[in-house]
């Protein structure tokens, strides 16, 4: 058992940590609701949801999330372009990519995001499962801890 992080059933506040800041981006409002409900079941998070890529870029700069969960297929701006702009704006949190598209498309998107300097935690087919989300949250917590230790 990893002693650095509280068990999944212990909230960040109970463990003396501030809630992880999360930005969800998906043009499908139903998918945003599903993901929000999953986060609610996994503990306390500072969660922001956006259905518009343009608005999500503003939220990204203002909210400075630790974790970004991003759909790849959106009408106003595709996920690849959004991720490039996120990288250009200095986003350094963890990224989880979601898509109903073929796995080859998801893999290509992951490589392009990494080439732009983003820290990709994982790439998943929609809908994401709760266990996968919990794993991504834990990976982001570990990544944040390593970054803090390296800077401190």
PDB file of C-alpha atoms in Angstrom:
ATOM      1  CA  UNK A   1       0.000   0.000   0.000  1.00  0.00           C
ATOM      2  CA  UNK A   2       1.314   3.435  -0.895  1.00  0.00           C
ATOM      3  CA  UNK A   3       1.411   5.589   2.251  1.00  0.00           C
ATOM      4  CA  UNK A   4       1.838   8.845   0.330  1.00  0.00           C
ATOM      5  CA  UNK A   5      -1.789   8.993  -0.796  1.00  0.00           C
ATOM      6  CA  UNK A   6      -4.960   8.444   1.155  1.00  0.00           C
ATOM      7  CA  UNK A   7      -7.062   5.409   0.245  1.00  0.00           C
ATOM      8  CA  UNK A   8      -9.651   6.092  -2.449  1.00  0.00           C
ATOM      9  CA  UNK A   9     -12.431   6.360   0.159  1.00  0.00           C
ATOM     10  CA  UNK A  10     -10.627   9.144   2.074  1.00  0.00           C
ATOM     11  CA  UNK A  11     -11.214  12.623   0.680  1.00  0.00           C
ATOM     12  CA  UNK A  12      -8.367  15.040   0.064  1.00  0.00           C
ATOM     13  CA  UNK A  13      -9.613  17.318   2.847  1.00  0.00           C
ATOM     14  CA  UNK A  14      -9.715  14.463   5.369  1.00  0.00           C
ATOM     15  CA  UNK A  15      -6.091  13.682   4.505  1.00  0.00           C
ATOM     16  CA  UNK A  16      -5.069  17.342   4.962  1.00  0.00           C
ATOM     17  CA  UNK A  17      -4.589  17.996   1.234  1.00  0.00           C
ATOM     18  CA  UNK A  18      -6.291  20.632  -0.875  1.00  0.00           C
ATOM     19  CA  UNK A  19      -8.705  19.163  -3.431  1.00  0.00           C
ATOM     20  CA  UNK A  20      -7.228  18.355  -6.827  1.00  0.00           C
ATOM     21  CA  UNK A  21      -8.255  20.946  -9.432  1.00  0.00           C
ATOM     22  CA  UNK A  22      -9.813  19.248 -12.457  1.00  0.00           C
ATOM     23  CA  UNK A  23     -11.045  20.536 -15.812  1.00  0.00           C
ATOM     24  CA  UNK A  24     -13.385  18.346 -17.863  1.00  0.00           C
ATOM     25  CA  UNK A  25     -13.794  19.223 -21.541  1.00  0.00           C
ATOM     26  CA  UNK A  26     -16.386  17.471 -23.669  1.00  0.00           C
ATOM     27  CA  UNK A  27     -18.985  18.868 -26.046  1.00  0.00           C
ATOM     28  CA  UNK A  28     -21.382  16.129 -24.869  1.00  0.00           C
ATOM     29  CA  UNK A  29     -23.088  17.532 -21.757  1.00  0.00           C
ATOM     30  CA  UNK A  30     -24.294  14.037 -20.814  1.00  0.00           C
ATOM     31  CA  UNK A  31     -20.672  12.815 -20.771  1.00  0.00           C
ATOM     32  CA  UNK A  32     -19.710  15.782 -18.565  1.00  0.00           C
ATOM     33  CA  UNK A  33     -22.498  14.789 -16.163  1.00  0.00           C
ATOM     34  CA  UNK A  34     -21.317  11.164 -16.112  1.00  0.00           C
ATOM     35  CA  UNK A  35     -17.716  12.194 -15.403  1.00  0.00           C
ATOM     36  CA  UNK A  36     -18.822  14.696 -12.751  1.00  0.00           C
ATOM     37  CA  UNK A  37     -20.833  11.990 -11.007  1.00  0.00           C
ATOM     38  CA  UNK A  38     -17.815   9.672 -11.106  1.00  0.00           C
ATOM     39  CA  UNK A  39     -15.649  12.362  -9.490  1.00  0.00           C
ATOM     40  CA  UNK A  40     -18.324  12.938  -6.830  1.00  0.00           C
ATOM     41  CA  UNK A  41     -18.145   9.246  -5.919  1.00  0.00           C
ATOM     42  CA  UNK A  42     -14.333   9.305  -5.715  1.00  0.00           C
ATOM     43  CA  UNK A  43     -13.933  12.158  -3.229  1.00  0.00           C
ATOM     44  CA  UNK A  44     -13.675  15.938  -3.139  1.00  0.00           C
ATOM     45  CA  UNK A  45     -12.354  17.754  -6.191  1.00  0.00           C
ATOM     46  CA  UNK A  46     -12.325  21.341  -7.394  1.00  0.00           C
ATOM     47  CA  UNK A  47     -14.121  20.441 -10.617  1.00  0.00           C
ATOM     48  CA  UNK A  48     -14.865  22.641 -13.631  1.00  0.00           C
ATOM     49  CA  UNK A  49     -16.791  21.408 -16.678  1.00  0.00           C
ATOM     50  CA  UNK A  50     -16.712  22.994 -20.119  1.00  0.00           C
ATOM     51  CA  UNK A  51     -18.554  22.026 -23.314  1.00  0.00           C
ATOM     52  CA  UNK A  52     -16.725  24.627 -25.433  1.00  0.00           C
ATOM     53  CA  UNK A  53     -13.027  24.426 -26.284  1.00  0.00           C
ATOM     54  CA  UNK A  54     -12.696  28.208 -26.437  1.00  0.00           C
ATOM     55  CA  UNK A  55     -14.239  28.615 -22.980  1.00  0.00           C
ATOM     56  CA  UNK A  56     -12.105  25.722 -21.696  1.00  0.00           C
ATOM     57  CA  UNK A  57      -8.935  27.593 -22.706  1.00  0.00           C
ATOM     58  CA  UNK A  58     -10.036  30.546 -20.565  1.00  0.00           C
ATOM     59  CA  UNK A  59     -10.904  28.220 -17.686  1.00  0.00           C
ATOM     60  CA  UNK A  60      -7.553  26.474 -18.103  1.00  0.00           C
ATOM     61  CA  UNK A  61      -5.678  29.758 -17.624  1.00  0.00           C
ATOM     62  CA  UNK A  62      -7.854  30.965 -14.729  1.00  0.00           C
ATOM     63  CA  UNK A  63      -8.410  27.675 -12.860  1.00  0.00           C
ATOM     64  CA  UNK A  64      -4.925  26.184 -13.483  1.00  0.00           C
ATOM     65  CA  UNK A  65      -6.088  22.577 -13.073  1.00  0.00           C
ATOM     66  CA  UNK A  66      -3.866  19.750 -11.924  1.00  0.00           C
ATOM     67  CA  UNK A  67      -5.747  17.376 -14.215  1.00  0.00           C
ATOM     68  CA  UNK A  68      -7.339  17.913 -17.625  1.00  0.00           C
ATOM     69  CA  UNK A  69      -9.702  15.324 -19.070  1.00  0.00           C
ATOM     70  CA  UNK A  70     -10.270  16.151 -22.711  1.00  0.00           C
ATOM     71  CA  UNK A  71     -12.447  14.732 -25.473  1.00  0.00           C
ATOM     72  CA  UNK A  72     -10.712  14.599 -28.846  1.00  0.00           C
ATOM     73  CA  UNK A  73     -13.758  15.175 -31.097  1.00  0.00           C
ATOM     74  CA  UNK A  74     -15.430  18.517 -30.607  1.00  0.00           C
ATOM     75  CA  UNK A  75     -17.239  20.750 -33.100  1.00  0.00           C
ATOM     76  CA  UNK A  76     -15.658  24.115 -32.281  1.00  0.00           C
ATOM     77  CA  UNK A  77     -12.016  22.964 -32.085  1.00  0.00           C
ATOM     78  CA  UNK A  78     -10.624  19.449 -32.210  1.00  0.00           C
ATOM     79  CA  UNK A  79      -8.844  18.051 -29.176  1.00  0.00           C
ATOM     80  CA  UNK A  80      -5.438  18.120 -30.856  1.00  0.00           C
ATOM     81  CA  UNK A  81      -5.663  21.860 -31.524  1.00  0.00           C
ATOM     82  CA  UNK A  82      -6.973  22.454 -28.001  1.00  0.00           C
ATOM     83  CA  UNK A  83      -4.058  20.510 -26.517  1.00  0.00           C
ATOM     84  CA  UNK A  84      -1.544  22.439 -28.633  1.00  0.00           C
ATOM     85  CA  UNK A  85      -3.001  25.710 -27.361  1.00  0.00           C
ATOM     86  CA  UNK A  86      -3.021  24.373 -23.790  1.00  0.00           C
ATOM     87  CA  UNK A  87       0.680  23.518 -24.107  1.00  0.00           C
ATOM     88  CA  UNK A  88       1.405  26.932 -25.629  1.00  0.00           C
ATOM     89  CA  UNK A  89      -0.315  28.580 -22.653  1.00  0.00           C
ATOM     90  CA  UNK A  90       2.030  26.765 -20.269  1.00  0.00           C
ATOM     91  CA  UNK A  91      -0.295  24.049 -18.968  1.00  0.00           C
ATOM     92  CA  UNK A  92       1.810  21.533 -16.997  1.00  0.00           C
ATOM     93  CA  UNK A  93      -0.814  19.341 -15.337  1.00  0.00           C
ATOM     94  CA  UNK A  94      -1.706  15.788 -16.233  1.00  0.00           C
ATOM     95  CA  UNK A  95      -3.849  15.043 -19.276  1.00  0.00           C
ATOM     96  CA  UNK A  96      -6.291  12.225 -19.886  1.00  0.00           C
ATOM     97  CA  UNK A  97      -7.580  11.867 -23.433  1.00  0.00           C
ATOM     98  CA  UNK A  98     -11.038  10.457 -24.165  1.00  0.00           C
ATOM     99  CA  UNK A  99     -12.523   9.523 -27.486  1.00  0.00           C
ATOM    100  CA  UNK A 100     -14.971   7.204 -29.129  1.00  0.00           C
ATOM    101  CA  UNK A 101     -12.660   7.160 -32.149  1.00  0.00           C
ATOM    102  CA  UNK A 102     -10.485   4.210 -33.167  1.00  0.00           C
ATOM    103  CA  UNK A 103      -7.526   3.358 -30.926  1.00  0.00           C
ATOM    104  CA  UNK A 104      -5.065   4.383 -33.673  1.00  0.00           C
ATOM    105  CA  UNK A 105      -6.511   7.915 -33.592  1.00  0.00           C
ATOM    106  CA  UNK A 106      -6.246   8.012 -29.788  1.00  0.00           C
ATOM    107  CA  UNK A 107      -2.630   6.808 -29.947  1.00  0.00           C
ATOM    108  CA  UNK A 108      -1.723   9.406 -32.589  1.00  0.00           C
ATOM    109  CA  UNK A 109      -3.348  12.147 -30.495  1.00  0.00           C
ATOM    110  CA  UNK A 110      -1.398  10.995 -27.430  1.00  0.00           C
ATOM    111  CA  UNK A 111       1.901  11.171 -29.342  1.00  0.00           C
ATOM    112  CA  UNK A 112       1.128  14.629 -30.712  1.00  0.00           C
ATOM    113  CA  UNK A 113       0.226  15.896 -27.236  1.00  0.00           C
ATOM    114  CA  UNK A 114       3.469  14.480 -25.823  1.00  0.00           C
ATOM    115  CA  UNK A 115       5.398  16.103 -28.666  1.00  0.00           C
ATOM    116  CA  UNK A 116       3.876  19.418 -27.544  1.00  0.00           C
ATOM    117  CA  UNK A 117       5.316  18.846 -24.069  1.00  0.00           C
ATOM    118  CA  UNK A 118       2.142  17.733 -22.308  1.00  0.00           C
ATOM    119  CA  UNK A 119       2.175  15.076 -19.582  1.00  0.00           C
ATOM    120  CA  UNK A 120      -0.246  12.404 -20.802  1.00  0.00           C
ATOM    121  CA  UNK A 121      -1.480  10.114 -18.050  1.00  0.00           C
ATOM    122  CA  UNK A 122      -3.620   7.930 -20.288  1.00  0.00           C
ATOM    123  CA  UNK A 123      -5.856   7.609 -23.311  1.00  0.00           C
ATOM    124  CA  UNK A 124      -9.245   5.911 -23.064  1.00  0.00           C
ATOM    125  CA  UNK A 125     -12.241   4.967 -25.132  1.00  0.00           C
ATOM    126  CA  UNK A 126     -15.465   6.673 -24.073  1.00  0.00           C
ATOM    127  CA  UNK A 127     -17.093   6.104 -21.719  1.00  0.00           C
ATOM    128  CA  UNK A 128     -14.291   5.914 -19.181  1.00  0.00           C
ATOM    129  CA  UNK A 129     -14.770   3.486 -16.293  1.00  0.00           C
ATOM    130  CA  UNK A 130     -14.605   4.534 -12.656  1.00  0.00           C
ATOM    131  CA  UNK A 131     -11.597   2.288 -11.942  1.00  0.00           C
ATOM    132  CA  UNK A 132      -9.722   3.892 -14.857  1.00  0.00           C
ATOM    133  CA  UNK A 133     -10.547   7.351 -13.536  1.00  0.00           C
ATOM    134  CA  UNK A 134      -9.343   6.419 -10.037  1.00  0.00           C
ATOM    135  CA  UNK A 135      -6.065   5.167 -11.535  1.00  0.00           C
ATOM    136  CA  UNK A 136      -5.578   8.439 -13.442  1.00  0.00           C
ATOM    137  CA  UNK A 137      -6.266  10.469 -10.277  1.00  0.00           C
ATOM    138  CA  UNK A 138      -3.692   8.425  -8.376  1.00  0.00           C
ATOM    139  CA  UNK A 139      -1.140   8.819 -11.178  1.00  0.00           C
ATOM    140  CA  UNK A 140      -1.668  12.586 -11.162  1.00  0.00           C
ATOM    141  CA  UNK A 141      -1.212  12.724  -7.388  1.00  0.00           C
ATOM    142  CA  UNK A 142       2.060  10.803  -7.728  1.00  0.00           C
ATOM    143  CA  UNK A 143       3.201  13.098 -10.553  1.00  0.00           C
ATOM    144  CA  UNK A 144       2.372  16.214  -8.487  1.00  0.00           C
ATOM    145  CA  UNK A 145       4.255  14.809  -5.492  1.00  0.00           C
ATOM    146  CA  UNK A 146       7.340  14.096  -7.644  1.00  0.00           C
ATOM    147  CA  UNK A 147       7.232  17.610  -9.135  1.00  0.00           C
ATOM    148  CA  UNK A 148       6.942  19.175  -5.671  1.00  0.00           C
ATOM    149  CA  UNK A 149       9.850  17.096  -4.352  1.00  0.00           C
ATOM    150  CA  UNK A 150      12.009  18.034  -7.357  1.00  0.00           C
ATOM    151  CA  UNK A 151      11.240  21.741  -6.916  1.00  0.00           C
ATOM    152  CA  UNK A 152      11.642  21.724  -3.121  1.00  0.00           C
TER     153      UNK A 152
END
